[in-house]
XYZ file of C-alpha atoms in Angstrom:
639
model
C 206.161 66.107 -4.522
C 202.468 67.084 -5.341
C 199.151 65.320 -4.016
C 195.925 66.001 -5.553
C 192.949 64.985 -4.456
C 190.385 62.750 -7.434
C 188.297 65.584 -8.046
C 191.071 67.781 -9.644
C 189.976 71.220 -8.016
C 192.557 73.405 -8.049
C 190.943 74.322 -4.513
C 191.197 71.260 -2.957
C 195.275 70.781 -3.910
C 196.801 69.812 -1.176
C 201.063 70.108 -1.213
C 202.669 67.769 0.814
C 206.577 68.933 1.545
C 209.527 66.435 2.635
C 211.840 68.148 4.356
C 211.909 71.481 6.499
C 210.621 74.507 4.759
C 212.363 77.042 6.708
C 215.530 74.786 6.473
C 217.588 76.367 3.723
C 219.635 73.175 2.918
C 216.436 72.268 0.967
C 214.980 73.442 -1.943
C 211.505 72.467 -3.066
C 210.955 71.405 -6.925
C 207.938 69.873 -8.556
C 208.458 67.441 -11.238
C 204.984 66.949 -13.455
C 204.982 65.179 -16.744
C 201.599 66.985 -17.538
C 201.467 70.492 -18.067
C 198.494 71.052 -19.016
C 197.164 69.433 -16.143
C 195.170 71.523 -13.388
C 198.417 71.130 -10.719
C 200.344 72.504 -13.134
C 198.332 75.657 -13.177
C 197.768 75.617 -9.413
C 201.636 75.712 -8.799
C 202.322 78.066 -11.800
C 199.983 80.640 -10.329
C 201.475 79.846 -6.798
C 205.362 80.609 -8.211
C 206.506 77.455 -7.444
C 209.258 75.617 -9.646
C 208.556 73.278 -12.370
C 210.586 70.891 -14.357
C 209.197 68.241 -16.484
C 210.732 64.680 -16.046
C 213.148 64.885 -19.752
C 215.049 67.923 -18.028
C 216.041 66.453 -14.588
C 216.723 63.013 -16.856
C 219.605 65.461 -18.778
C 220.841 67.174 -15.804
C 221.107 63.842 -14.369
C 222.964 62.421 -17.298
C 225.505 65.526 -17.843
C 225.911 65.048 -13.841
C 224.521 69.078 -13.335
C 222.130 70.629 -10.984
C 218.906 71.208 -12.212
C 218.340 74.473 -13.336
C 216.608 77.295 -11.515
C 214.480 78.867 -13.709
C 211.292 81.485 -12.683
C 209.412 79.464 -15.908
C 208.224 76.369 -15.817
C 210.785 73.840 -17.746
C 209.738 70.362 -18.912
C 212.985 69.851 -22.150
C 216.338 70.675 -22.752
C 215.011 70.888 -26.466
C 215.294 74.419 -27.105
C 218.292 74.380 -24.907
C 220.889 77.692 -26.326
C 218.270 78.532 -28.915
C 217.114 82.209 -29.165
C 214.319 82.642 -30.865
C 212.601 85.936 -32.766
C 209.071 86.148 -34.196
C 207.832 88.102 -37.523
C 203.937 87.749 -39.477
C 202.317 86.546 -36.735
C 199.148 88.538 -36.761
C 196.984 86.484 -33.756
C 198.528 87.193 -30.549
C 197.224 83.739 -29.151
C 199.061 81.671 -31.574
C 202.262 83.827 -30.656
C 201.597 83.469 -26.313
C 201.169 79.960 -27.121
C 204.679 79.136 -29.229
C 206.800 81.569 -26.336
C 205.535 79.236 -23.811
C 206.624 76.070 -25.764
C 209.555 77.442 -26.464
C 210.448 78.440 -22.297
C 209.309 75.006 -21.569
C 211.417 73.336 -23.738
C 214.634 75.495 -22.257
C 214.452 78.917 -25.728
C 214.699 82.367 -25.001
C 212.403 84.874 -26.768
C 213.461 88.307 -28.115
C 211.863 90.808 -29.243
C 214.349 92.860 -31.649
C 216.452 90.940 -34.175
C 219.914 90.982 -32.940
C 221.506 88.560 -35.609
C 224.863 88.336 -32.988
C 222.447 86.740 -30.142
C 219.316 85.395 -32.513
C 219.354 81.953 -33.595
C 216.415 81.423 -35.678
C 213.713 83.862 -36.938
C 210.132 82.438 -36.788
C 208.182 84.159 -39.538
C 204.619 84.023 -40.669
C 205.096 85.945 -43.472
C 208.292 87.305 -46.157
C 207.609 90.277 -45.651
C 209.313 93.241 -43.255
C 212.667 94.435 -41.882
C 213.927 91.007 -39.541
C 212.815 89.104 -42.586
C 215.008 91.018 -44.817
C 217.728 91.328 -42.135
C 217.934 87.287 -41.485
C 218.123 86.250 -45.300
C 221.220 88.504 -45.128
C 223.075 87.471 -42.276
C 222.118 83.727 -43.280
C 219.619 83.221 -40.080
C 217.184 80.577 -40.078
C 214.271 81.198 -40.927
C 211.478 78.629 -39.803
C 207.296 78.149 -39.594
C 205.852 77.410 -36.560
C 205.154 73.917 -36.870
C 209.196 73.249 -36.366
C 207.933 74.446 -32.491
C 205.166 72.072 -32.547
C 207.199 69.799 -33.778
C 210.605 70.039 -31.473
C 207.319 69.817 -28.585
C 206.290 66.632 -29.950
C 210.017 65.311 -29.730
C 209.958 66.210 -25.962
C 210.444 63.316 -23.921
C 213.720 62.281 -25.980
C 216.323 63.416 -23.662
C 219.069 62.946 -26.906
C 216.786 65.379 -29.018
C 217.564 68.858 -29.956
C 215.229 70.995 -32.142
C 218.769 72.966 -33.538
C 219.582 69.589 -35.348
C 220.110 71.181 -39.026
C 218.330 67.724 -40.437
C 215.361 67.939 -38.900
C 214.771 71.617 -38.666
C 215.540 71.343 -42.880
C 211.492 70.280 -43.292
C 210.171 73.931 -41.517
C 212.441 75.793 -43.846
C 210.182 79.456 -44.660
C 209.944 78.506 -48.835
C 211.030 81.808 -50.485
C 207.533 82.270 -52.342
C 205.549 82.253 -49.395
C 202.266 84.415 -49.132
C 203.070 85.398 -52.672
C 201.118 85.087 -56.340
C 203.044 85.541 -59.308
C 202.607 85.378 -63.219
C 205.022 85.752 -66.021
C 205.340 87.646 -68.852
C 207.857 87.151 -71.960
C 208.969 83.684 -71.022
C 208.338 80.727 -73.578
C 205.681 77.857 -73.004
C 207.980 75.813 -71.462
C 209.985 78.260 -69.397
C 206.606 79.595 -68.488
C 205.561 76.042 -67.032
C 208.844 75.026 -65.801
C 208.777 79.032 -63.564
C 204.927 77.836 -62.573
C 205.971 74.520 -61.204
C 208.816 75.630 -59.018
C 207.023 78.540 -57.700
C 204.062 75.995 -56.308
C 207.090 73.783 -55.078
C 208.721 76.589 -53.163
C 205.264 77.796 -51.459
C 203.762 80.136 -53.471
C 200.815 80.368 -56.626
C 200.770 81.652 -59.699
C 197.703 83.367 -61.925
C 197.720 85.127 -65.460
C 198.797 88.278 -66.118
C 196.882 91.181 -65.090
C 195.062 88.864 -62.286
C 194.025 91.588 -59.564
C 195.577 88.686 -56.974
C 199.069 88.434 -57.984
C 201.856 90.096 -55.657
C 204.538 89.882 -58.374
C 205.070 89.957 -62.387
C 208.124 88.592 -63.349
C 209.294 89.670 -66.496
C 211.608 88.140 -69.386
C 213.643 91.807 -70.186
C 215.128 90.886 -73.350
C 211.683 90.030 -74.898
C 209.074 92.848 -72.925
C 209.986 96.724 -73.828
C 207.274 97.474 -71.803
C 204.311 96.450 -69.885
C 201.009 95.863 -71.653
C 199.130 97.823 -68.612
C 200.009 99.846 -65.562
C 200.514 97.769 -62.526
C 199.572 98.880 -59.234
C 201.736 99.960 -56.478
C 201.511 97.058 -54.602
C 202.638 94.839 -57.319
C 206.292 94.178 -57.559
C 207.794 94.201 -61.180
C 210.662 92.240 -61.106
C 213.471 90.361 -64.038
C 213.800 87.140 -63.961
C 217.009 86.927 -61.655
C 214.552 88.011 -58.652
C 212.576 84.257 -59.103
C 215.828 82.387 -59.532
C 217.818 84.117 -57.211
C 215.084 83.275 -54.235
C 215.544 79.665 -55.321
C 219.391 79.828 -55.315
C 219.334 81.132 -51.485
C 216.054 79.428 -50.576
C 214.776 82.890 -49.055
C 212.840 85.445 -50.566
C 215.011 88.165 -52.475
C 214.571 91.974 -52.145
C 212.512 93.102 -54.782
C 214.471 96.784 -55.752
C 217.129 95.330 -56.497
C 215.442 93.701 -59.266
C 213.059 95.840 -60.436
C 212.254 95.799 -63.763
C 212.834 99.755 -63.613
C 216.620 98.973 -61.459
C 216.582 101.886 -59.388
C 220.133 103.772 -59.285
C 219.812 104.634 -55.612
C 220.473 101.048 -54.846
C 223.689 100.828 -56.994
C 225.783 102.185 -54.072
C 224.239 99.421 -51.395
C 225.519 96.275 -53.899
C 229.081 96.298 -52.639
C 228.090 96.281 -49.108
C 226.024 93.039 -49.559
C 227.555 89.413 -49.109
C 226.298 86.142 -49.786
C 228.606 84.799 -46.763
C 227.966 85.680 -43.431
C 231.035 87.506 -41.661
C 233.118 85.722 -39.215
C 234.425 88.092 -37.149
C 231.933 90.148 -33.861
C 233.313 93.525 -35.757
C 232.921 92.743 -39.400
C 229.064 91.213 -38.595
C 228.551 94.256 -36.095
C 229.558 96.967 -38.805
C 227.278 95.105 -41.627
C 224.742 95.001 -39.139
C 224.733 98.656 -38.481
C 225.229 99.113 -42.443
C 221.829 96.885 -43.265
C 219.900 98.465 -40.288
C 220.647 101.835 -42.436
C 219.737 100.716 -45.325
C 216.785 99.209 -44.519
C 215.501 102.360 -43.705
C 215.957 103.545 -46.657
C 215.682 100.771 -49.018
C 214.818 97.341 -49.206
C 217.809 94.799 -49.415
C 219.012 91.816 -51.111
C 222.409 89.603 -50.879
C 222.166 89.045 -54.691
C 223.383 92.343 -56.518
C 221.913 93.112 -60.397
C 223.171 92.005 -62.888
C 222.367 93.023 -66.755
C 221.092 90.456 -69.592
C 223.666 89.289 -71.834
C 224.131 90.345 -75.138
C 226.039 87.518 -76.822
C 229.018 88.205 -79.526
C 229.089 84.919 -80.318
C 227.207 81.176 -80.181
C 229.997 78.695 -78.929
C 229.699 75.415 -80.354
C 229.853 72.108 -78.958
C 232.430 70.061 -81.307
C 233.777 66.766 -80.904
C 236.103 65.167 -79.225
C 239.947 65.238 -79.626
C 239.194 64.405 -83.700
C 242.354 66.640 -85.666
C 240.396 66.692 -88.335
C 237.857 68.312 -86.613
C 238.237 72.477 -85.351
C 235.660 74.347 -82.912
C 234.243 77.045 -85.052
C 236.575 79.550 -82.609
C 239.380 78.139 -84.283
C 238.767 79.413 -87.800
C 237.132 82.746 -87.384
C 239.239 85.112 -88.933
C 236.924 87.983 -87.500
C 238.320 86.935 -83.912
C 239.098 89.662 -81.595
C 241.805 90.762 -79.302
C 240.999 92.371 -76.100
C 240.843 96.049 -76.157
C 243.479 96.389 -73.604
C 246.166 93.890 -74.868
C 245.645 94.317 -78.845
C 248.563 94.748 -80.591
C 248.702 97.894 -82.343
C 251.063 96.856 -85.625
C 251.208 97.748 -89.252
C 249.751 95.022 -91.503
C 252.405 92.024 -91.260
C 253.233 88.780 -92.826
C 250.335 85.937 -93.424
C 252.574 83.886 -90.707
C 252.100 86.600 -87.941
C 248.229 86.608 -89.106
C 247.951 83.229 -87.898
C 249.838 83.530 -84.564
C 247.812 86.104 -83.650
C 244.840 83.940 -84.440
C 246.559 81.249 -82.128
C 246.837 84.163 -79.604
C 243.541 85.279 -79.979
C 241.684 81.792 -79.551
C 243.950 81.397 -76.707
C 242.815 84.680 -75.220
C 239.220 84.023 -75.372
C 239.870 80.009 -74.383
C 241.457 81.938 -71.061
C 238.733 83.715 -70.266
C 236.374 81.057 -70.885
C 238.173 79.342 -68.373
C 238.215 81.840 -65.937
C 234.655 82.058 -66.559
C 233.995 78.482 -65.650
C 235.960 79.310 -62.502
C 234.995 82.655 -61.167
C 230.662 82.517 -62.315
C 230.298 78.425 -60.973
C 233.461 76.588 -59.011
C 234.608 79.552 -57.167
C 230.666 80.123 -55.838
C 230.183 76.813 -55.277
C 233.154 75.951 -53.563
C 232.803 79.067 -51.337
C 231.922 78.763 -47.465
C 229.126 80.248 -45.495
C 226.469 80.597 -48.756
C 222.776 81.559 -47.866
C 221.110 78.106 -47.282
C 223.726 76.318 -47.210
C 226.334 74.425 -49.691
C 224.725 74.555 -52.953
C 226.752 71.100 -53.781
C 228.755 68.563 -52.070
C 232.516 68.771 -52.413
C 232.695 65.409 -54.664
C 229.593 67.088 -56.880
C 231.856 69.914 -57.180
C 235.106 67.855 -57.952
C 233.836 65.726 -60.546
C 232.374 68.779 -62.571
C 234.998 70.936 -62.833
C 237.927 67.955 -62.099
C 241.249 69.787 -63.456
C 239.845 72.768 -64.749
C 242.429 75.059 -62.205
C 245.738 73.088 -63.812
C 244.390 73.603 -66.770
C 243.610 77.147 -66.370
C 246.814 77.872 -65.177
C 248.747 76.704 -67.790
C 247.213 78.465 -70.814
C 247.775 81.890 -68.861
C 251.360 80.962 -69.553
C 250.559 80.005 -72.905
C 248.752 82.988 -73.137
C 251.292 85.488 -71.617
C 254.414 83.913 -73.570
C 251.639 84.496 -77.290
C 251.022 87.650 -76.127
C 254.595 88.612 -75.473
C 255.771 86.977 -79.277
C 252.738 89.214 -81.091
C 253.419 92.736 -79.811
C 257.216 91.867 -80.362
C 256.909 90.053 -83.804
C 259.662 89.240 -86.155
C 260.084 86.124 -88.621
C 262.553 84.479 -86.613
C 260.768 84.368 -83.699
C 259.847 80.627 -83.310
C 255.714 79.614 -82.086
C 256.754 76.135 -81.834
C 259.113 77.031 -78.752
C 256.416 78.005 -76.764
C 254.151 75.316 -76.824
C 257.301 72.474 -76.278
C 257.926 75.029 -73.445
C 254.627 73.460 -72.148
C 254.018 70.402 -73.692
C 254.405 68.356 -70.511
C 252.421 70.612 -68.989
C 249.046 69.434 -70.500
C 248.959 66.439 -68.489
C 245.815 68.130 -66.734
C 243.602 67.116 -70.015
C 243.709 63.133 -69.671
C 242.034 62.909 -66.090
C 239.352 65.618 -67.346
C 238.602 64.330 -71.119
C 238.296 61.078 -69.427
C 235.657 61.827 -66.935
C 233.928 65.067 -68.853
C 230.778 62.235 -69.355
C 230.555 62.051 -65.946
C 230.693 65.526 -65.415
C 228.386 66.283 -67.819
C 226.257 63.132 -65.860
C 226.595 65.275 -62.696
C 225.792 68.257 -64.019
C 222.418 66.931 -65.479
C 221.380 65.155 -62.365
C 222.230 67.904 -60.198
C 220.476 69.842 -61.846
C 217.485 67.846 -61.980
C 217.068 66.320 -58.404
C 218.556 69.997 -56.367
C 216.142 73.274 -57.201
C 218.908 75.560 -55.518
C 221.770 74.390 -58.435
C 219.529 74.298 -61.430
C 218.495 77.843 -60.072
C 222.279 78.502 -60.127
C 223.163 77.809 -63.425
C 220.406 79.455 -64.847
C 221.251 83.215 -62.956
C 225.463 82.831 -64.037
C 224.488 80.987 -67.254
C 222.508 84.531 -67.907
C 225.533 86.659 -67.204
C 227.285 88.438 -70.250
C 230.834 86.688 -69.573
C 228.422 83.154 -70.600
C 227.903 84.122 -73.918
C 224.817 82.313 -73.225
C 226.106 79.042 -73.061
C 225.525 76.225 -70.171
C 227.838 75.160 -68.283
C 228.380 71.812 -69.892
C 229.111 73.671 -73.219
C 231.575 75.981 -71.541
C 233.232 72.628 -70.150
C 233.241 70.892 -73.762
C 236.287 74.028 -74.373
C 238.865 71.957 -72.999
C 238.185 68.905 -74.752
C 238.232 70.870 -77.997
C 241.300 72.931 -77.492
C 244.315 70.572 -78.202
C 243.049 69.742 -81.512
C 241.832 73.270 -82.674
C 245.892 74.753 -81.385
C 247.259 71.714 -84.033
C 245.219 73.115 -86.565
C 246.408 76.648 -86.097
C 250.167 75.089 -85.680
C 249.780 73.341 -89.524
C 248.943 76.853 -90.581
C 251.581 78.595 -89.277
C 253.844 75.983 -90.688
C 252.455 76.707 -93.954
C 253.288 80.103 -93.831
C 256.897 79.595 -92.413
C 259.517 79.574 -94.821
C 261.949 76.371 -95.039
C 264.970 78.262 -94.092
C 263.192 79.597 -90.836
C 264.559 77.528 -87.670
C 260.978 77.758 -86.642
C 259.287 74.936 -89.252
C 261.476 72.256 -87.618
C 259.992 73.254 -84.091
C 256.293 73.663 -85.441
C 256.831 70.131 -86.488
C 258.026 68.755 -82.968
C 255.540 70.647 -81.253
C 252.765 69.224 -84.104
C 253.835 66.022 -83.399
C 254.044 66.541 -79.665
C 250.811 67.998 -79.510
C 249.491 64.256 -81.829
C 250.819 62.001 -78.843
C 249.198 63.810 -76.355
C 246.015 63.723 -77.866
C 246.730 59.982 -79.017
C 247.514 59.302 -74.997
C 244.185 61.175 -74.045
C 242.407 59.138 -76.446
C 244.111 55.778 -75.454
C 243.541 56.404 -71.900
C 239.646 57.081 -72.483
C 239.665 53.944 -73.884
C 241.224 52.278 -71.503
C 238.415 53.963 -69.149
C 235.891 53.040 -70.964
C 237.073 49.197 -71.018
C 237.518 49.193 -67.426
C 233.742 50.710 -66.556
C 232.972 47.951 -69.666
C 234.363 45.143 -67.198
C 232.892 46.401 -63.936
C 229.387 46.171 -66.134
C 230.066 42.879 -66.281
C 231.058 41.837 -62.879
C 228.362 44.070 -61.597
C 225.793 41.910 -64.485
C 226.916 38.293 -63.226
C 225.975 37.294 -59.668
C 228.777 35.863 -58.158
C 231.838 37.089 -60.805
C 234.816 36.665 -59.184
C 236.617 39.868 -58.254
C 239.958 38.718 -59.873
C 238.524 39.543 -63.118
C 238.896 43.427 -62.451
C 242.294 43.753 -63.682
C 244.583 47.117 -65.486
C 245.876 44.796 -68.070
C 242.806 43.120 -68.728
C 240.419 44.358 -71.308
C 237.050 43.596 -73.204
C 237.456 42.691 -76.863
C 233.709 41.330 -77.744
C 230.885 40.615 -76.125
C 228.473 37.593 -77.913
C 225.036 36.449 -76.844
C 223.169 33.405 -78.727
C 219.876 32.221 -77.179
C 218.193 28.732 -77.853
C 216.577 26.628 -74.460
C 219.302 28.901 -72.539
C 220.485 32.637 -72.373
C 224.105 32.671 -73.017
C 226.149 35.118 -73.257
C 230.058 35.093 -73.619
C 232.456 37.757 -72.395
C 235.699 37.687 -74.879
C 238.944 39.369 -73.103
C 242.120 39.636 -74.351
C 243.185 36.943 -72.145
C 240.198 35.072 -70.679
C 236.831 34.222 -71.401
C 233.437 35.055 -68.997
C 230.338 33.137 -69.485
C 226.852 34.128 -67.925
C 223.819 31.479 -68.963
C 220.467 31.157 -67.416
C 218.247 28.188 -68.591
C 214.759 28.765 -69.450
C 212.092 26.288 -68.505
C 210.009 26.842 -72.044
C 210.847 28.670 -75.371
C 208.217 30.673 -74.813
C 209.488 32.232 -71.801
C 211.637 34.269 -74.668
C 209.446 36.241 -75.417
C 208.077 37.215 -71.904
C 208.185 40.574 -71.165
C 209.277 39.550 -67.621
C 212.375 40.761 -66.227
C 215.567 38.525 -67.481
C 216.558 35.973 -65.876
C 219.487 35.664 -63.156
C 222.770 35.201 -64.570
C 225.338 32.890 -62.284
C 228.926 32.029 -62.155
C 230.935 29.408 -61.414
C 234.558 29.051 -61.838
C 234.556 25.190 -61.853
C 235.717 24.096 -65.854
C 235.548 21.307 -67.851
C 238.334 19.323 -68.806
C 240.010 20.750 -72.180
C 238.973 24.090 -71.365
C 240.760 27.470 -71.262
C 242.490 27.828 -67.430
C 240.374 31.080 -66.851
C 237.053 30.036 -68.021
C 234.004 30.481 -66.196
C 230.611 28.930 -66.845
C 227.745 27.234 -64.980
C 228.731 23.114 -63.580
C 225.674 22.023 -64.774
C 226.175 22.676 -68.063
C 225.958 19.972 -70.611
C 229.500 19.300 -71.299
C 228.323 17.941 -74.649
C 226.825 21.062 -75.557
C 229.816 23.242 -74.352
C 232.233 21.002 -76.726
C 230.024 21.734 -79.912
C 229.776 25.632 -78.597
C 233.352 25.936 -77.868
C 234.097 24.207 -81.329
């Protein structure tokens, strides 16, 4: 217990003890709720102990002793956080954050350990622990996330690791840097200048003397309309989108416009996850400590532009009549390393190995889809974080595994019938074989709106996806095509393989045993497509009847029904709204009276639309409308 006398002189302090001082059974503890106050510095200077009221409160709680601790402790805040400081050029600013962070229960050190480090402070992107955090997936906060966690100190339930609130003093990845582009379009150029102000840094024009780094659009600039200085980094695009992806600065070498081939041998030993076991993160630790020396570092290896072969087009749905481009190029090619090497053969082997080849490259556009964005994104321990939730991620890709899986079959048992062609070998066989296979298309033709939905608004509302797509959607295996036209492949497929089926048929004598199976599997192939397309309807009718439920206030909920569906919807206005919901077995009926005609034509927002199931005499069982309807009125309507 401390007494002070009124005039706050540290000399006049007078400390009044309860309880024996030479008596060991007691130990002496001051509790202040002011540390900046002069007692506090009297009894610092004097080595006595201090706690601040919020830390005997959670030893209380937890039913612990208080701690005994040569600094001064007000918080648990801080409490199993170790802390590690980089930029900070003022060595006040630095004493004073070490002391918030002992007095809220931190440790400081000095040297980054990433096995005993829990969060790198950093002024500045720059420098080896910078470099060294990013890749073992440290934290990396400002300083005001310490002035922040001290402002939060009284709260006994508070902790400054909380990943929500420490989310807001996040180090943006363009911090202390200037860029400008070169080679990029209007609008790429503006849509680049945007989200480099949104992740903490500027931009200026090209050539500006102020500019830290010129990011350039390789496929357009051969070279550099001046010489840049040695303290600007050159750098291709995938440096600026790759800093967004992880939310940390990249290392610059790596993406130097001039890719420097000492770095080639470092790539492999970089991961985007952070290891899980002491030896595996103490090896890579010893590994980037080398290589830091030497180099500088990045998680996100190079990768070269693409050159496309080919533009894939987005087609329609499952339409017959309708092919994907793919379909009917007759310039289609096999890969190099399962091409069949054959003499020139009949025009019916000419088509299966067009069916083989578009169902080669419809594999690997499949394993694209899977191995560049779900495999990434579905992948634990990423820099910053999960790019995506796991419901984002399902309703994107949805059954794109099943049906991966079952065109490698396809694929293999194609394969197997080209190399090893004779006339009597029958096409039709293998795709009964698997037929019932394709019951993986319904659920993701059905949804692919929504998945396209999801992949728009992803994009748009989270920087770190949109910066995603646009590094993978770069990559060769892309063929420079989004994700959402990769995606469209599936819903084209079914119809394009019918197509290719009619042709073989064509070509298939009427004695071969084959023509009757190309017409079962034809006809096979019809009803699944005519299922997928009934059972988007059906979708579609049953989103068509929540819309309505969801439209009139107080629709009851026995209208949602699977055999119920919406044939026509009618709306007629005179000195009401009314609108009339036609279903194959019931009728719905939202009205809303207005007060004067020339309310209809208000640009106010439309009127409330009500429900009640009470119906007049005469009237179908299952008919719902307003009771204070006119009952005169509803005769001559329903007539």
């Amino acid at each position: 217990l401390l007494q002070s006398s009124v005039s706050h002189n540290p000399s006049e302090i007078t400390l009044i003890y309860f309880g024996d001082g030479e008596n060991c059974e007691f130990e002496t503890v001051f509790v202040l709720k002011d540390f900046q106050a002069p007692e506090y510095s009297f009894l610092y200077k004097n080595d006595n102990r201090i706690l601040g009221p919020p830390a005997v409160m959670h030893c209380a709680s937890k039913g612990e002793p208080l701690p005994f601790s040569s600094r001064p402790l007000y918080s648990m805040t801080m409490l199993n956080l170790s802390l590690c400081f980089t930029g900070f050029r003022k060595k006040d600013e630095v004493v004073t954050l070490v002391n918030l962070v002992h007095h809220m229960g931190g440790t400081i050190r000095k040297d980054f350990d990433s096995t005993k480090v829990t969060h790198l402070i950093a002024r500045s992107t720059h420098g080896e622990k910078y470099r060294l955090a990013v890749c073992m997936g440290t934290p990396i906060l400002t300083p005001e996330w310490i002035h922040k966690a001290w402002e939060h100190r009284d709260d006994i339930n508070f902790h400054a690791g909380n990943e929500e609130f420490r989310t807001e003093f996040k180090v943006p990845p363009f911090q202390d840097c200037v860029l400008s582009f070169l080679g990029f379009s209007e609008e790429e150029r503006t849509n680049m200048e945007e989200r480099t102000q949104k992740h903490g840094g500027r931009f200026q024009a090209v050539g500006d003397e102020r500019c830290t780094h010129l990011v350039v659009e390789e496929n357009s600039i051969k070279e550099l309309p001046f010489t840049p200085s040695k303290r600007l980094y050159v750098v291709k695009q995938e440096w600026f989108w790759g800093s967004i992806q992880m939310d940390a600065r990249a290392g610059e070498t790596m993406y130097s416009y001039e890719k420097s081939p000492a770095m080639k041998k470092a790539v492999s030993l970089l991961s985007l996850t952070t290891p899980n076991s002491g030896r595996k993160r103490r090896r890579l630790r010893e590994t980037l400590a080398q290589l830091t020396k030497e180099t500088e570092i990045s998680p996100f290896p190079p990768r070269k532009r693409p050159s496309s072969e080919h533009s894939l087009s987005m087609g329609s749905l499952l339409d017959i009549s309708n092919t994907p481009d793919t379909c009917k190029s007759k310039n289609a090619r096999l890969p190099k390393s399962s091409t069949p090497a054959l003499p020139k053969q009949s025009a019916r082997w000419q088509v299966s190995k067009e069916l083989y080849q578009t169902e080669s490259n419809y594999v690997d556009i499949l394993a694209t889809v899977l191995q560049l964005f779900k495999y990434p994104l579905d992948k634990e321990g990423q820099v910053g974080g999960p790019i995506l939730a796991p419901e984002e991620i399902k309703t994107i890709f949805g059954s794109i595994p099943d049906i991966y899986e079952v065109h490698t079959r396809i694929k293999v048992d194609l394969e197997e019938l080209v190399m090893n062609w004779s006339e009597e070998r029958s096409v039709g066989d293998i795709i009964l074989k698997y037929v019932k296979l394709v019951k993986a298309y319904p659920p993701f033709v059905n949804f692919f709106e929504m998945s396209k939905e999801t992949i728009v608004r992803c994009e748009r509302q989270k920087p770190r996806f949109h910066a995603f797509l646009k590094i993978n959607q770069a990559k060769p295996e892309c063929g420079r095509q989004t994700l959402v036209e990769l995606l469209i492949r599936p819903v084209q497929r079914l119809p394009s393989v019918a197509l290719l089926l009619n042709d073989i048929k064509k070509h298939t004598s009427d004695d071969n045993p084959d023509k009757v199976t190309l017409e079962k599997a034809i006809e096979s192939l019809k009803e699944v497509m005519t299922h997928i397309n009934e059972d988007k309807r059906k979708t579609e009718g049953q989103k068509q009847i929540f819309d309505v439920v969801y439209e009139v206030d107080g629709c009851p909920a026995n209208l949602l029904s699977s055999h119920r569906s919406l044939v026509h919807r009618v709306e007629t206005i005179h000195v009401l709204c009314l609108v009339l919901f036609l279903f194959n077995d019931c009728l719905e009926v939202k009205l809303s009276f207005f007060v004067t005609a020339p309310l209809l034509l208000s640009t106010d927002p439309p009127p409330t639309f009500l429900h009640n199931a009470k119906a007049p005499s005469g009237s179908p069982k299952q008919c719902h409308y307003m009771k204070d309807i006119n009952l005169d009125f509803w005769s001559c309507l329903w007539c």
